[in-house]
Amino acid sequence: MKSDGLLLVEDSESTAMLYETWLGPLGERITIANTGSRALAWLERHTPSVILLDMHLPDMEGMDILRLVRQRELSCEVIVITADTSHLLASRAVHEGAQDFLVKPVDAERLRVSVSNALRTHKLEHLASDLAAQMGAAPPAGFCGSS
């Protein structure tokens, strides 16, 4: 299972640097994209374990990126981070496949716990798929992360 670490999609440079510092102890490589188009270009060549996704970017909405990630069936977890406190947005994001929805300002420990959980889910999904392949069975649909 090869992963290209974490992709942080955040247009605020200071916020991105703060999250990068907070997530450093997890030991994952972190790539920062400050626009949606840069994130999509990076995703053409890489597959991260986890995407941390701001919903409101200068050139597009994060929800569009989330939909594209799911349409392409990329094997990664998505955590939405936004200042928008709308329950409707949170519901839509989870319905579209986000594992978690965090509201800014985010607490450092809450961010680390969410990313750690997403990394664990990602690993378990790959283990389940690998085991199913070894047994000649189809991978369990929706094993983790969907309801």
Coordinates of C-alpha atoms in Angstrom, one line a residue:
M1 CA 0.0 0.0 0.0
K2 CA 1.8 3.1 -1.2
S3 CA 0.5 6.4 -0.2
D4 CA 1.6 10.0 -0.9
G5 CA 1.0 11.2 2.7
L6 CA -1.5 13.9 3.4
L7 CA -2.9 16.5 1.0
L8 CA -3.8 19.8 2.8
V9 CA -6.0 22.0 0.6
E10 CA -6.1 25.4 2.3
D11 CA -5.9 28.9 0.8
S12 CA -4.7 30.6 4.0
E13 CA -0.9 30.2 4.1
S14 CA -0.7 30.9 7.8
T15 CA -3.5 28.3 8.6
A16 CA -1.8 25.7 6.3
M17 CA 1.6 26.3 8.1
L18 CA -0.2 26.0 11.5
Y19 CA -1.9 22.7 10.6
E20 CA 1.4 21.4 9.1
T21 CA 3.1 22.1 12.4
W22 CA 0.3 20.4 14.4
L23 CA 0.3 17.3 12.2
G24 CA 4.1 17.0 12.1
P25 CA 4.2 14.5 15.0
L26 CA 2.1 12.0 13.0
G27 CA 5.1 11.4 10.8
E28 CA 3.2 11.8 7.5
R29 CA 4.5 13.8 4.5
I30 CA 2.3 16.8 4.0
T31 CA 1.7 18.5 0.6
I32 CA -0.1 21.9 0.6
A33 CA -2.2 23.1 -2.2
N34 CA -3.6 26.6 -1.9
T35 CA -6.1 26.4 -4.7
G36 CA -8.6 23.8 -5.9
S37 CA -6.9 23.6 -9.3
R38 CA -3.5 22.9 -7.7
A39 CA -5.1 20.2 -5.5
L40 CA -6.7 18.5 -8.6
A41 CA -3.4 18.7 -10.6
W42 CA -1.6 17.0 -7.7
L43 CA -4.3 14.4 -7.4
E44 CA -3.8 13.5 -11.1
R45 CA -0.3 12.1 -10.2
H46 CA -0.7 11.1 -6.5
T47 CA -3.0 9.4 -4.1
P48 CA -2.8 10.6 -0.5
S49 CA -4.0 8.6 2.5
V50 CA -6.0 11.6 3.7
I51 CA -7.1 14.9 2.2
L52 CA -7.8 17.8 4.5
L53 CA -10.1 20.0 2.5
D54 CA -11.2 23.6 3.0
M55 CA -14.7 24.1 1.6
H56 CA -14.2 27.7 0.3
L57 CA -11.2 28.1 -2.0
P58 CA -10.4 31.1 -4.3
D59 CA -11.1 29.2 -7.5
M60 CA -13.7 26.6 -6.6
E61 CA -15.7 25.0 -3.8
G62 CA -14.2 22.2 -1.8
M63 CA -17.4 20.2 -2.3
D64 CA -16.6 20.0 -6.1
I65 CA -13.2 18.5 -5.2
L66 CA -14.8 16.0 -2.8
R67 CA -17.2 14.9 -5.5
L68 CA -14.3 14.4 -8.0
V69 CA -12.3 12.4 -5.5
R70 CA -15.3 10.1 -5.0
Q71 CA -16.1 9.9 -8.7
R72 CA -12.5 8.9 -9.5
E73 CA -12.8 6.3 -6.7
L74 CA -9.5 7.5 -5.2
S75 CA -8.6 5.4 -2.2
C76 CA -8.3 8.1 0.4
E77 CA -10.1 9.6 3.3
V78 CA -11.4 13.2 3.3
I79 CA -11.7 15.5 6.2
V80 CA -13.5 18.8 5.6
I81 CA -12.3 21.8 7.5
T82 CA -14.3 25.1 7.1
A83 CA -15.4 28.2 9.0
D84 CA -18.9 27.6 7.7
T85 CA -21.0 26.2 10.6
S86 CA -24.0 25.2 8.4
H87 CA -25.5 21.9 9.4
L88 CA -26.7 21.5 5.8
L89 CA -23.1 21.8 4.5
A90 CA -21.9 19.2 7.1
S91 CA -24.6 16.8 6.1
R92 CA -23.9 17.3 2.4
A93 CA -20.1 16.7 3.0
V94 CA -20.6 13.5 4.9
H95 CA -23.2 12.3 2.3
E96 CA -20.6 13.0 -0.4
G97 CA -18.1 10.8 1.4
A98 CA -16.2 13.0 3.9
Q99 CA -15.1 11.1 7.0
D100 CA -15.2 14.1 9.3
F101 CA -16.3 17.7 9.3
L102 CA -14.3 20.2 11.4
V103 CA -15.3 23.8 12.0
K104 CA -12.6 26.5 12.2
P105 CA -11.0 27.5 14.4
V106 CA -9.9 23.9 14.9
D107 CA -8.2 22.7 18.1
A108 CA -4.8 21.1 17.5
E109 CA -5.7 17.9 19.4
R110 CA -9.0 17.6 17.6
L111 CA -7.3 17.9 14.2
R112 CA -4.6 15.3 15.2
V113 CA -7.3 12.8 16.4
S114 CA -9.4 13.2 13.3
V115 CA -6.4 12.7 11.0
S116 CA -5.2 9.7 13.1
N117 CA -8.6 8.1 12.8
A118 CA -8.7 8.7 9.1
L119 CA -5.2 7.2 8.7
R120 CA -6.4 4.1 10.7
T121 CA -9.5 3.8 8.5
H122 CA -7.4 4.0 5.4
K123 CA -5.1 1.3 6.6
L124 CA -8.0 -1.0 7.6
E125 CA -9.7 -0.6 4.3
H126 CA -6.6 -1.6 2.5
L127 CA -6.0 -4.6 4.8
A128 CA -9.6 -5.7 4.2
S129 CA -9.2 -5.4 0.4
D130 CA -5.8 -7.2 0.5
L131 CA -7.3 -10.1 2.6
A132 CA -10.3 -10.4 0.3
A133 CA -8.0 -10.5 -2.8
Q134 CA -5.9 -13.3 -1.2
M135 CA -9.1 -15.3 -0.5
G136 CA -10.4 -14.7 -4.0
A137 CA -13.4 -12.8 -2.7
A138 CA -14.7 -9.3 -3.6
P139 CA -13.6 -6.7 -1.1
P140 CA -16.4 -5.9 1.4
A141 CA -18.4 -3.0 0.2
G142 CA -18.4 0.0 2.6
F143 CA -16.2 -1.8 5.1
C144 CA -15.3 1.4 6.8
G145 CA -16.2 5.0 6.6
S146 CA -19.7 4.9 5.1
S147 CA -23.2 4.5 6.4

